[in-house]
Coordinates of C-alpha atoms and ligand atoms in Angstrom, one line a residue:
Chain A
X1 CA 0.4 9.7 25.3
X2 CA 0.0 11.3 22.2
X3 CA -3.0 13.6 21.7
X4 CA -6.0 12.3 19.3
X5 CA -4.9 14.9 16.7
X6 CA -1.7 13.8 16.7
X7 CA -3.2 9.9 16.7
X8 CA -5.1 10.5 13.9
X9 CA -2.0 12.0 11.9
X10 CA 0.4 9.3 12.8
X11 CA 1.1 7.0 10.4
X12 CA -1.3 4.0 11.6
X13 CA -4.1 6.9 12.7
X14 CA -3.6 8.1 8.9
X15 CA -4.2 4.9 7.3
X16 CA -6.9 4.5 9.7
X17 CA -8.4 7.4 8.0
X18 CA -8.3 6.7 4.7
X19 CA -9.9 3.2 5.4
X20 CA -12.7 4.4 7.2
X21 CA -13.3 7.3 4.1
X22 CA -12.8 5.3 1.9
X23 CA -15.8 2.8 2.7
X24 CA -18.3 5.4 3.8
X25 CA -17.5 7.1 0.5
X26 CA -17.8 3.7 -1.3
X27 CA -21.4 3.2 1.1
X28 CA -22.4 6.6 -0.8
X29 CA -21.7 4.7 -4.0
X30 CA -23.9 2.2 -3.5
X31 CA -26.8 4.7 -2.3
X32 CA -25.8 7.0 -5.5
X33 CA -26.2 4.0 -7.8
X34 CA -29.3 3.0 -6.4
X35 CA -30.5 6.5 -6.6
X36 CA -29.2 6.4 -10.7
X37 CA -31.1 3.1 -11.3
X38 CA -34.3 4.8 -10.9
X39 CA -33.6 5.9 -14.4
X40 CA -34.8 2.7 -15.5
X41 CA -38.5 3.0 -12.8
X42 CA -41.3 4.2 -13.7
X43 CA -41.6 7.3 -16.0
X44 CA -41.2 10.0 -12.7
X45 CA -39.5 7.4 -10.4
X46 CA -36.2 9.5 -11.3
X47 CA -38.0 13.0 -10.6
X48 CA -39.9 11.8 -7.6
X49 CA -36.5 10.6 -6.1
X50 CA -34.8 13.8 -6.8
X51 CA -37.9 15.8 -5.1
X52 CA -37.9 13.6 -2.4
X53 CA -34.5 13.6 -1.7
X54 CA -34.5 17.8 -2.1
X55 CA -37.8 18.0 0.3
X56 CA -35.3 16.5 3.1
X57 CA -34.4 20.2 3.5
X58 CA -31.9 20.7 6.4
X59 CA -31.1 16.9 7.2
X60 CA -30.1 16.8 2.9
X61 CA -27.6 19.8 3.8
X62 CA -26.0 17.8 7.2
X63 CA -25.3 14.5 4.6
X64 CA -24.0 17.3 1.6
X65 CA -21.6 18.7 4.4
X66 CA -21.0 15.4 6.0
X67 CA -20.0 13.8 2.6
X68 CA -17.9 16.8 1.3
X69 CA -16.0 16.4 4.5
X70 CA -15.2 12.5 3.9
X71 CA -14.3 13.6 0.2
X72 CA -11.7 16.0 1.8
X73 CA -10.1 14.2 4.2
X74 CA -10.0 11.1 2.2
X75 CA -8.1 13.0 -0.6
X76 CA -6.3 15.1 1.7
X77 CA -4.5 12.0 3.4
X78 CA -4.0 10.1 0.0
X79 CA -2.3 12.9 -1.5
X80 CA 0.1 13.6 1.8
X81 CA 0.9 9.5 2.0
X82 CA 1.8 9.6 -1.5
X83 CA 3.7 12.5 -1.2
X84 CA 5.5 11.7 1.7
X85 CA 6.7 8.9 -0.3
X86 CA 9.0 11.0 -2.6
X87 CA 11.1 12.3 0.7
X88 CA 11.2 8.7 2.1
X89 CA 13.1 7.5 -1.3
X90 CA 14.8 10.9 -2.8
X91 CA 16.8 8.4 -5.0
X92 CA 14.6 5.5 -7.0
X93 CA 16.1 2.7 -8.2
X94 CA 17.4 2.3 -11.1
X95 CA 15.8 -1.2 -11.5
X96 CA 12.7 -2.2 -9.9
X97 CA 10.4 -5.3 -10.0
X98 CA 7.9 -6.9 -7.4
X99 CA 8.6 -10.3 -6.3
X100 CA 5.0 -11.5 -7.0
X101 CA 2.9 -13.6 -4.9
X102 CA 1.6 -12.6 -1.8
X103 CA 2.5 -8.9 -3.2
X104 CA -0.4 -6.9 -4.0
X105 CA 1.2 -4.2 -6.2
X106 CA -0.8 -4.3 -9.4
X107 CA -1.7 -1.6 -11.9
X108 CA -4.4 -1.0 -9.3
X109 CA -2.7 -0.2 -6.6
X110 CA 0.2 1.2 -7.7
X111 CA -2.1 3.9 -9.3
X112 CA -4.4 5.0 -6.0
X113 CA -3.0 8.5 -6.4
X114 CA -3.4 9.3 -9.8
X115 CA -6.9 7.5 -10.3
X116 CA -8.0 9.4 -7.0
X117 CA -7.1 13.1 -8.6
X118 CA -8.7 12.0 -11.3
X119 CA -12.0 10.9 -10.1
X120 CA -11.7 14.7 -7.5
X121 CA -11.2 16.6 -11.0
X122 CA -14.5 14.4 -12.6
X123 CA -16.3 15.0 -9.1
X124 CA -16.0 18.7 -10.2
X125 CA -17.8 19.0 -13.4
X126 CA -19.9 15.6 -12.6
X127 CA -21.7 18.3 -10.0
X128 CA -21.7 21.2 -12.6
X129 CA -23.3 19.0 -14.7
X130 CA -25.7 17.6 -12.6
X131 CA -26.4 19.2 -9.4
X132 CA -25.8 22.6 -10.6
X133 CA -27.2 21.8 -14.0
X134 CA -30.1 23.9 -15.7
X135 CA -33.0 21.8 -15.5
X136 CA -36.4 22.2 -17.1
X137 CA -39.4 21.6 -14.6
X138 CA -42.3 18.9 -15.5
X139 CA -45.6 18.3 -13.6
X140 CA -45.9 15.3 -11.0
X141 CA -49.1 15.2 -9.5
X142 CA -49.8 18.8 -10.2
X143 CA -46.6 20.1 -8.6
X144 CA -44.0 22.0 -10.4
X145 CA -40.6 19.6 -10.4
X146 CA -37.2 19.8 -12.0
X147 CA -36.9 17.3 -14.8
X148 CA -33.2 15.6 -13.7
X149 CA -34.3 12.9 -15.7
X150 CA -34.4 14.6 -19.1
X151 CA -31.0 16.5 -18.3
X152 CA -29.5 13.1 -17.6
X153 CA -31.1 11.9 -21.2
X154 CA -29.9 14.9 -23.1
X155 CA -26.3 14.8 -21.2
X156 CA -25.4 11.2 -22.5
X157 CA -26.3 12.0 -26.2
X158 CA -23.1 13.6 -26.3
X159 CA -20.9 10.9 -26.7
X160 CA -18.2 12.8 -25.7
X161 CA -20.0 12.8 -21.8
X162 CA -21.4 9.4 -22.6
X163 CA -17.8 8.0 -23.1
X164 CA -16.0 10.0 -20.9
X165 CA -18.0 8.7 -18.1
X166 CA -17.7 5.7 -18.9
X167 CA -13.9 5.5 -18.7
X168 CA -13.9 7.7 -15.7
X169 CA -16.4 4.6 -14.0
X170 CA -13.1 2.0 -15.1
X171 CA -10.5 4.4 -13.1
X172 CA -13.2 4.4 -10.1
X173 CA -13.1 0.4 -10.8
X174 CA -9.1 0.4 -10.6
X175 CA -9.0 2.5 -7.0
X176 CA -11.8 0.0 -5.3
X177 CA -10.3 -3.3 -7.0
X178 CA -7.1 -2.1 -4.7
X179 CA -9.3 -0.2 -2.4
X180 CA -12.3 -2.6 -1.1
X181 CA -9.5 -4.6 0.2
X182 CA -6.8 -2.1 1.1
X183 CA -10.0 -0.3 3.4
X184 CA -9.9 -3.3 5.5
X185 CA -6.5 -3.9 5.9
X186 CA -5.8 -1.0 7.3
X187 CA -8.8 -1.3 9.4
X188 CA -6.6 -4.6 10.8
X189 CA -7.8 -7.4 9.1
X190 CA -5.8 -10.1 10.4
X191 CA -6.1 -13.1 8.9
X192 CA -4.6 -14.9 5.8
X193 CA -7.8 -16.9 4.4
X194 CA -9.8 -13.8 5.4
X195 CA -7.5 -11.4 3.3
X196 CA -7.3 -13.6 0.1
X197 CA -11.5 -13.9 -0.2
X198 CA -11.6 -10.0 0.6
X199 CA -9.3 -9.9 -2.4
X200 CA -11.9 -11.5 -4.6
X201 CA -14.8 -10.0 -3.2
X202 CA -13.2 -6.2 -3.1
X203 CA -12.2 -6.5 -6.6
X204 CA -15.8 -8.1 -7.7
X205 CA -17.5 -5.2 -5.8
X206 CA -15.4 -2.6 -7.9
X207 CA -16.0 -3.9 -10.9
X208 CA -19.8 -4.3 -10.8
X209 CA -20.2 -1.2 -8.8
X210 CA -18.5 0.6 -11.9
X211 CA -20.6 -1.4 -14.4
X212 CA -23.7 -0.2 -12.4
X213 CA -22.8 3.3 -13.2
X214 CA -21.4 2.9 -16.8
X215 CA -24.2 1.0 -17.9
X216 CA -26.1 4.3 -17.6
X217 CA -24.6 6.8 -19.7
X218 CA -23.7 3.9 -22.5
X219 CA -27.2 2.6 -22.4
X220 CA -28.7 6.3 -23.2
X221 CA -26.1 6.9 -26.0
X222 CA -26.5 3.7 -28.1
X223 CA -30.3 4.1 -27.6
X224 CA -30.6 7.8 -28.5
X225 CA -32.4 8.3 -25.5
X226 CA -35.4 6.0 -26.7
X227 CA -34.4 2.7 -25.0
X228 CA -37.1 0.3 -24.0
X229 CA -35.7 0.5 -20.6
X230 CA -36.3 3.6 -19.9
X231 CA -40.3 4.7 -19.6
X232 CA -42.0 7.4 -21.4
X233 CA -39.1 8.3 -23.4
X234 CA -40.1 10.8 -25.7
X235 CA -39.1 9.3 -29.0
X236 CA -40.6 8.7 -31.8
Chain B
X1 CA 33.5 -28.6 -6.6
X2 CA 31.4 -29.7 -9.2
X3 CA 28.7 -28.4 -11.2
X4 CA 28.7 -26.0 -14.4
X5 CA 30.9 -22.8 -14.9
X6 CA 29.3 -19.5 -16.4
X7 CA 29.8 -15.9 -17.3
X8 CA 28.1 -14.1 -15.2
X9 CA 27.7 -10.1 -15.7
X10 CA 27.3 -7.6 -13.4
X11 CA 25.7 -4.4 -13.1
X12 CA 26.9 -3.0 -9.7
X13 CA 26.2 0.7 -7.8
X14 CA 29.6 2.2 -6.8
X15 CA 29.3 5.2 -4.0
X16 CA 32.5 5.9 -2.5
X17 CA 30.7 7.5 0.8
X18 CA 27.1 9.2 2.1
X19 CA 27.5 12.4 -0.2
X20 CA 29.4 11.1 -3.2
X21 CA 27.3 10.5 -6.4
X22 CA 27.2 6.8 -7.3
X23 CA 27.0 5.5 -10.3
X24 CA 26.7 1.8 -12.0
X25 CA 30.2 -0.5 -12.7
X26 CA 30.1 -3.0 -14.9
X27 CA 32.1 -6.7 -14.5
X28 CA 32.7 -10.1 -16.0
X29 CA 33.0 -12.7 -14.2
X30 CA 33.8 -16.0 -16.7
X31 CA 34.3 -19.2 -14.0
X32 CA 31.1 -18.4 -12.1
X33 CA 30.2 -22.3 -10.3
X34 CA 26.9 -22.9 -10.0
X35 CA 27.2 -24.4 -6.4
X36 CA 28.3 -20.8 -5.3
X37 CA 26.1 -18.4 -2.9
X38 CA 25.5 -15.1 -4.2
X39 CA 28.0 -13.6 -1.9
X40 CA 30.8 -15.8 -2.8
X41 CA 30.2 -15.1 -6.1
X42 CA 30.8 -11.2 -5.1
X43 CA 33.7 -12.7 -3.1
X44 CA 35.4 -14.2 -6.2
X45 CA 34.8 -10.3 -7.9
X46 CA 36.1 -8.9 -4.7
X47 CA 39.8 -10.8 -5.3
X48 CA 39.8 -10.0 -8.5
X49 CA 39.5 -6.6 -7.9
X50 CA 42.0 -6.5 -5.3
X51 CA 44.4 -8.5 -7.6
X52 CA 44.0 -5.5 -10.1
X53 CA 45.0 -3.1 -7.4
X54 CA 41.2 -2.0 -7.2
X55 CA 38.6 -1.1 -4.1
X56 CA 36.4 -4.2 -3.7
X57 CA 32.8 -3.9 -3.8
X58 CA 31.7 -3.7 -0.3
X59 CA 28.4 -4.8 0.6
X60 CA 27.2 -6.1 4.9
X61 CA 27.0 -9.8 6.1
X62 CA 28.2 -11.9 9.1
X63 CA 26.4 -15.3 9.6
X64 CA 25.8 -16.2 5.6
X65 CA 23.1 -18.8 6.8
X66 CA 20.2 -16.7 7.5
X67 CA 19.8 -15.9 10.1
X68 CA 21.9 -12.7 11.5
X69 CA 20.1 -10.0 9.0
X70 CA 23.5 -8.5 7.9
X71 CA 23.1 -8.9 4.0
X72 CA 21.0 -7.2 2.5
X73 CA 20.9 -5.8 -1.1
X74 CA 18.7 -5.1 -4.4
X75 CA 19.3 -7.5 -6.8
X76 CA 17.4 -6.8 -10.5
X77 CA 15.1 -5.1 -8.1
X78 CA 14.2 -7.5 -5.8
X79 CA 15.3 -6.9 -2.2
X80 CA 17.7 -10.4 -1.3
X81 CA 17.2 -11.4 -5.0
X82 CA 14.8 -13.6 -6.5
X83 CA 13.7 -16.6 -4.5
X84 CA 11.0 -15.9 -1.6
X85 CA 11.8 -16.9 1.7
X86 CA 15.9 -16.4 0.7
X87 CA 18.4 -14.1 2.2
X88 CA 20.7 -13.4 -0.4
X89 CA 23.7 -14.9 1.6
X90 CA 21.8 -18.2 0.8
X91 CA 20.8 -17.4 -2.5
X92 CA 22.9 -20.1 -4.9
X93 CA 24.0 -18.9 -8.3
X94 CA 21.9 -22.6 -9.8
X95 CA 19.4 -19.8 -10.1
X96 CA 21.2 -18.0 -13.0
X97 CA 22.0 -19.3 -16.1
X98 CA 25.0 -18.6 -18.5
X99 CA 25.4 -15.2 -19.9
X100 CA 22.5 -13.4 -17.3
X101 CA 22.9 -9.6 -16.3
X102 CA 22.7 -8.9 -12.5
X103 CA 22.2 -5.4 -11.6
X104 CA 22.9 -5.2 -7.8
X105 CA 21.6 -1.6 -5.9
X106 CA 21.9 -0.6 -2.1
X107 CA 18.5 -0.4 -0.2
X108 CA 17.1 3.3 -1.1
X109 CA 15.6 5.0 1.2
X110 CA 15.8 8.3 3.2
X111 CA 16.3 6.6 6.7
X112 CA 18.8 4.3 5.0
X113 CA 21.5 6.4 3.8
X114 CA 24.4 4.7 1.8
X115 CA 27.9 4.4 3.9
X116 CA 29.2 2.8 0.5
X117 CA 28.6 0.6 -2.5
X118 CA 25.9 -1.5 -1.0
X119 CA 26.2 -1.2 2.1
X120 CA 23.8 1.1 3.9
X121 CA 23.4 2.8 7.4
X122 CA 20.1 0.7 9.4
X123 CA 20.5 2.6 12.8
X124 CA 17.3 3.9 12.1
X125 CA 15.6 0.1 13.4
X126 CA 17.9 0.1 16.4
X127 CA 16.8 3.4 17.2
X128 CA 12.8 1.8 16.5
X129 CA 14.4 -0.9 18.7
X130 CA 15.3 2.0 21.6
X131 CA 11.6 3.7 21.3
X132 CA 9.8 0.2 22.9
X133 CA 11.5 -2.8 21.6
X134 CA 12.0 -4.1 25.2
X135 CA 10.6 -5.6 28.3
X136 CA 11.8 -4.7 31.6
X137 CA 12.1 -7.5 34.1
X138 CA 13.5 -7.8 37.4
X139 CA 17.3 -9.3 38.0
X140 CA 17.9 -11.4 40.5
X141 CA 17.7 -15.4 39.8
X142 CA 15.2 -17.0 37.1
X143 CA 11.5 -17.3 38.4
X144 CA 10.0 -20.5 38.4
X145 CA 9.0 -21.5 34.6
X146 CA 5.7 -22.1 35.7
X147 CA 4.7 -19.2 37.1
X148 CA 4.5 -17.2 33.9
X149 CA 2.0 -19.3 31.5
X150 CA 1.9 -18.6 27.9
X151 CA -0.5 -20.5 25.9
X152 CA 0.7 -21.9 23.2
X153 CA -1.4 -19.8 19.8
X154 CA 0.3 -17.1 21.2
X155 CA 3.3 -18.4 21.9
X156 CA 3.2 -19.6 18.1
X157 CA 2.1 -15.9 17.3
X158 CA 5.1 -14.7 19.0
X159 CA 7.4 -16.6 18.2
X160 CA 6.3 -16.0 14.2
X161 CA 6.6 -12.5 14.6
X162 CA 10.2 -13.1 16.7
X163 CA 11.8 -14.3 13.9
X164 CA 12.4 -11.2 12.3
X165 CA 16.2 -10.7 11.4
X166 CA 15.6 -6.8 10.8
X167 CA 17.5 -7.1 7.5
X168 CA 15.4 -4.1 6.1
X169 CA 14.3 -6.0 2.8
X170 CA 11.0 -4.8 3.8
X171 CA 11.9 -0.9 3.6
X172 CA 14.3 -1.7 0.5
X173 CA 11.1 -3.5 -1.3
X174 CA 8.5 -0.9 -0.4
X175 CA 7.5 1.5 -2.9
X176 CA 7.0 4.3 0.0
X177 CA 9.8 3.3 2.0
X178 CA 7.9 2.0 5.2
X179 CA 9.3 0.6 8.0
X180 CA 6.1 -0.8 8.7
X181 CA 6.5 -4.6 8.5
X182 CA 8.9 -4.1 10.8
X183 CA 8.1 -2.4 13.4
X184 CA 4.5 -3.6 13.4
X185 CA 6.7 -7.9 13.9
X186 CA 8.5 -6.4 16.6
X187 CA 5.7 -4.9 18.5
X188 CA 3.7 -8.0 18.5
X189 CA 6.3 -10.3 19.1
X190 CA 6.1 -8.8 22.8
X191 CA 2.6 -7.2 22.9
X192 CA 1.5 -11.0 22.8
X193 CA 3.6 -12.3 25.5
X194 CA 2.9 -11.6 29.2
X195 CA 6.4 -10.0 29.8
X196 CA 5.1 -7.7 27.3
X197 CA 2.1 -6.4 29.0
X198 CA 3.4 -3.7 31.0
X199 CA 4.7 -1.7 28.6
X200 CA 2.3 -2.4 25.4
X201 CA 0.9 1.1 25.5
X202 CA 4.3 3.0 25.3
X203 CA 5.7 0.3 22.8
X204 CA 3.2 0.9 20.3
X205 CA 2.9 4.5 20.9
X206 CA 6.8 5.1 20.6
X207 CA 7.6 3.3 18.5
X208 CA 5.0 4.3 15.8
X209 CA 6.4 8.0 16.5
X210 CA 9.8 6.6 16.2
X211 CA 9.4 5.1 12.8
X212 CA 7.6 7.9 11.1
X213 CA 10.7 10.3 12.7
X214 CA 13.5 8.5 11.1
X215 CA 12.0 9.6 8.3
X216 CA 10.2 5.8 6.6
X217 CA 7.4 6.6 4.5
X218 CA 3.8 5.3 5.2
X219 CA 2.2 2.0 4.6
X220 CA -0.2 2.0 1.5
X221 CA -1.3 -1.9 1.5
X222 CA 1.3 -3.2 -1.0
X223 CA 2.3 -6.2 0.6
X224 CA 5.5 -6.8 -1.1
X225 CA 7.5 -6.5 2.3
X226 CA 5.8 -10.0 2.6
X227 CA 6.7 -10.9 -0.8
X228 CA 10.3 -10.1 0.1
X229 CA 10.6 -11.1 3.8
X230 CA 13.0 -13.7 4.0
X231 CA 11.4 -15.4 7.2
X232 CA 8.3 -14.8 5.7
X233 CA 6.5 -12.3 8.4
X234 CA 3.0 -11.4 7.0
X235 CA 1.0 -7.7 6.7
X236 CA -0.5 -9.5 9.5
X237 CA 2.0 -7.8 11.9
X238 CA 1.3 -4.0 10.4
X239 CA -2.5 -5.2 11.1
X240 CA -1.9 -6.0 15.0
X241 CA 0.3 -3.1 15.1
X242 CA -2.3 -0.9 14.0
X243 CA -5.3 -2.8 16.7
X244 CA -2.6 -2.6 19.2
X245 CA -2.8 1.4 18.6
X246 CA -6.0 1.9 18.6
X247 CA -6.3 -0.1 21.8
X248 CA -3.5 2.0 23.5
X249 CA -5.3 5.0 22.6
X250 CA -8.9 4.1 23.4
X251 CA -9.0 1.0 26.2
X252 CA -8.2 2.1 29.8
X253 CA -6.5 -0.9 31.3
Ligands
HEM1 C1 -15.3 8.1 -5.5 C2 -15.0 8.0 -4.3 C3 -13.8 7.3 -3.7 C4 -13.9 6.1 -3.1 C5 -15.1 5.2 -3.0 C6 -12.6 5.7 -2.6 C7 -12.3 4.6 -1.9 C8 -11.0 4.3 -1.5 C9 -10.7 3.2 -0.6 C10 -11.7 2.1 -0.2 C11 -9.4 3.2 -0.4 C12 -8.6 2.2 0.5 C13 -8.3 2.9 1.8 C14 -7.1 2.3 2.5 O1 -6.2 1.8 1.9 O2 -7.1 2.3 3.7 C15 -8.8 4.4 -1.0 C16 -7.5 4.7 -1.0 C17 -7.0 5.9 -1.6 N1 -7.7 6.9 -2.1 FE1 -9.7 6.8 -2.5 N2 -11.7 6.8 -2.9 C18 -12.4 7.7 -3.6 C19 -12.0 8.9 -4.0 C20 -10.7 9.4 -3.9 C21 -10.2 10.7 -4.2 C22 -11.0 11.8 -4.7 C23 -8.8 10.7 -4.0 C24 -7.8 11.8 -4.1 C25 -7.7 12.7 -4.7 C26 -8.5 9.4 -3.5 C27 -7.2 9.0 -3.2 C28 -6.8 7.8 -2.6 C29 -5.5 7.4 -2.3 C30 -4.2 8.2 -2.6 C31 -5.6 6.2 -1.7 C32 -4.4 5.3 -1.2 C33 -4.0 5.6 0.2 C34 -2.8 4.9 0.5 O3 -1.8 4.9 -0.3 O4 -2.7 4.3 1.6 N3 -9.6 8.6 -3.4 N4 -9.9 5.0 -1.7
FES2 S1 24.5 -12.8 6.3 FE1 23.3 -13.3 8.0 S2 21.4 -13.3 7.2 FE2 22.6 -13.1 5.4

């Protein structure tokens, strides 16, 4: 009987892994988006949500530590299946094509690896930007906040963020339209009528997950900030 | 034999042996019949190249109907060619037309070194085989049919996952090389029969180990074994291998 360490590293308890990390990180997504969207609330709503969230104090670290941890494992195990596939095939062919239908190589899946690096590199200066940004503060109720929400505004005037995000959100689209359904695969989903609508709903999850998040940045960008969505901008 | 002549060329990987370099020889073959199996069509090269005093082009089969697992070879990078559900020993040349350039490779992979040409070494599944592929039963005369019920889904289930020739299309086809489709049919094929029950835990456990030690690479949700499996096994199998784990690891009885 293997040990659970050496379970978890086998090749099913691998894939196992990178299913389960993958959803809880795409769970985060979701919360993260939602958290985003309050862009578009009330004037503070974005503030107030930032506050709130850093008033958690030490249960706010547990989920930072918690998450960072998915983050690692999850990339740690991607980037060992894909290397492990360069010793399992030392010599490629010199032709290669996929025989179609039920095959689910696609531009998607074929490129897990490279779209995951990329969206670990974006992770890095998305929290520079952000988390560790330099923030001004602004008055709610009489208490002394950091103003997120005018970083955020300032940040996608630059179309060079605005943009960049914006194609980084399509990558994140190409490793869930491949991912959403790979996750529950190799969390043994069985059937054939099951697998086929995960498909569709995976890929349709992906791709308005990633519109979610690049509506953002484009939004602030081709309205200078002053969008009617977005209350009590201060343009003129 | 009737039917339409063509000029077929081909593309072929020459290795003389497991440490030679290979490398690509080209043919032409101009009285190609339609009606002829892909295999006799490498038959009608092979004479020809004996007639010129050359090394035929060797490459594994034994049945030629389907059903043995023998062939097996990458034609224009498609493991057993281009029809799904087809081992190339019954692939017809009707599916080529006049003047068409077939490139034909070995299997690549790691666990599958080439002997030579196309033919490759596949010990590495009998040794998958060797790890848990078995059930041990008691000699001694047949026991009453009846006293071993199967019900028939399962017996279906079984018998779907049974029919895997172990050709190795599945490894050839895989862009990481797994032996996943595999071993995951031939685990199930007895983890869902009663004389499989005994040893379910150590199957799954052993063989898993076994695979990933002859070297295969891991299973990243491609699906194209499917695509390629001649007897069309589905991911299906990697799925119940992969329950069938977790179960051996986590449920007590
Ligand atoms: C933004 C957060 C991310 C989400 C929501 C996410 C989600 C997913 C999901 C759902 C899967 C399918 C899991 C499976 O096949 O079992 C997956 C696979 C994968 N992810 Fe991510 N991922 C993220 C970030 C990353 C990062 C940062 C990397 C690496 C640097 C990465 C590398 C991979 C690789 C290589 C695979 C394929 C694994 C395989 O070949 O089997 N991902 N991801
Ligand atoms: S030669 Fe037996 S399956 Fe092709």
């Amino acid at each position: 009987m293997p040990s659970l360490v050496e379970a978890a590293t086998s090749q099913v308890g691998r894939k196992l892994l990178t299913g389960i990390t993958g959803l809880l990180l795409l769970f985060f997504l979701f919360f993260h988006l939602a958290g985003n969207l309050t862009i578009f609330g009330g004037e503070h709503a974005m503030n107030i949500y930032s506050m709130t969230l850093h008033d958690l104090g030490w249960p706010l670290w547990i989920a930072r530590i918690g998450l960072a941890l998915v983050f690692i494992i999850h990339a740690w195990v991607g980037i060992s299946i894909w290397w492990r596939r360069r010793k399992a095939r030392p010599e490629n062919y010199h032709v290669y094509s996929s025989k179609g239908e039920p095959s689910r190589q696609s531009l998607s899946s074929r490129s897990m690896a490279i779209t995951g690096i990329i969206l670990l590199i974006f992770l890095v200066f998305h929290i520079n930007t952000f988390a560790l940004g330099d923030t001004g503060t602004v008055l709610i109720d009489g208490r002394e906040v950091s103003d997120l929400k005018t970083l955020v505004i300032e940040t996608f005037q630059n179309p060079l963020y605005a943009f960049g995000y914006a194609i980084i959100m399509l990558l994140l689209a190409a490793h869930l339209g491949h991912g959403i359904w790979s996750s529950f695969v190799s969390l043994t989903m069985k059937s054939r009528k099951c697998s086929d609508l995960m498909y569709t709903i995976g890929a349709t999850v992906a791709i308005l997950l990633a519109l979610g998040f690049l509506f953002i940045p484009l939004y602030i960008y081709f309205t200078g900030g002053c969008g009617a969505m977005i209350a009590g901008s201060q343009c003129v | 034999m009737g039917g339409s002549n063509m000029t077929i060329h081909l593309k072929i990987w020459r290795q003389e042996g497991p440490e030679a370099e290979g490398r690509f020889e080209t043919y032409t073959l101009d009285q190609v019949n339609e009606h002829m199996s892909f295999l006799e069509m490498l038959d009608v090269l092979n004479e020809q190249l004996v007639t010129e005093g050359k090394l035929p082009v060797e490459f594994d089969y034994d049945c030629r109907e389907g059903i043995c697992g023998s062939c097996n070879m990458v034609i224009n990078g498609k493991a057993h060619g281009p029809k799904r559900l087809t081992a190339v020993c019954q692939l017809h040349m009707r599916n080529y037309s006049d003047g068409d350039t077939i490139v034909i490779e070995p299997a690549r992979a790691a666990a599958f070194p080439v002997i030579r040409d196309l033919v490759v070494d596949r010990s590495a599944f009998d040794r998958i085989i060797e790890a848990g592929g078995y059930v041990s039963v008691k000699t001694g005369s047949a026991p009453e049919a009846n006293t071993l019920p199967v019900d028939q889904f399962n017996a279906n289930k079984a018998f779907d996952y049974a029919t895997c020739i172990g050709c190795g299309a599945c490894v050839a086809a895989c862009p990481n090389s797994s032996a996943s489709l595999f071993t995951g049919a031939k685990i199930a094929h007895l983890n869902k029969l009663p004389q499989g029950q005994p040893e379910r835990k150590n199957r799954v456990l052993a063989m898993v180990e076994q695979m990933e030690k002859e070297g295969f690479g891991d299973c990243s949700n491609f699906a194209e074994c499917e695509a390629v499996c001649p007897v069309g096994i589905s991911i299906s199998a990697i799925a119940e291998m992969r329950r069938d784990y977790m179960k051996a690891m986590f449920d007590d009885n």
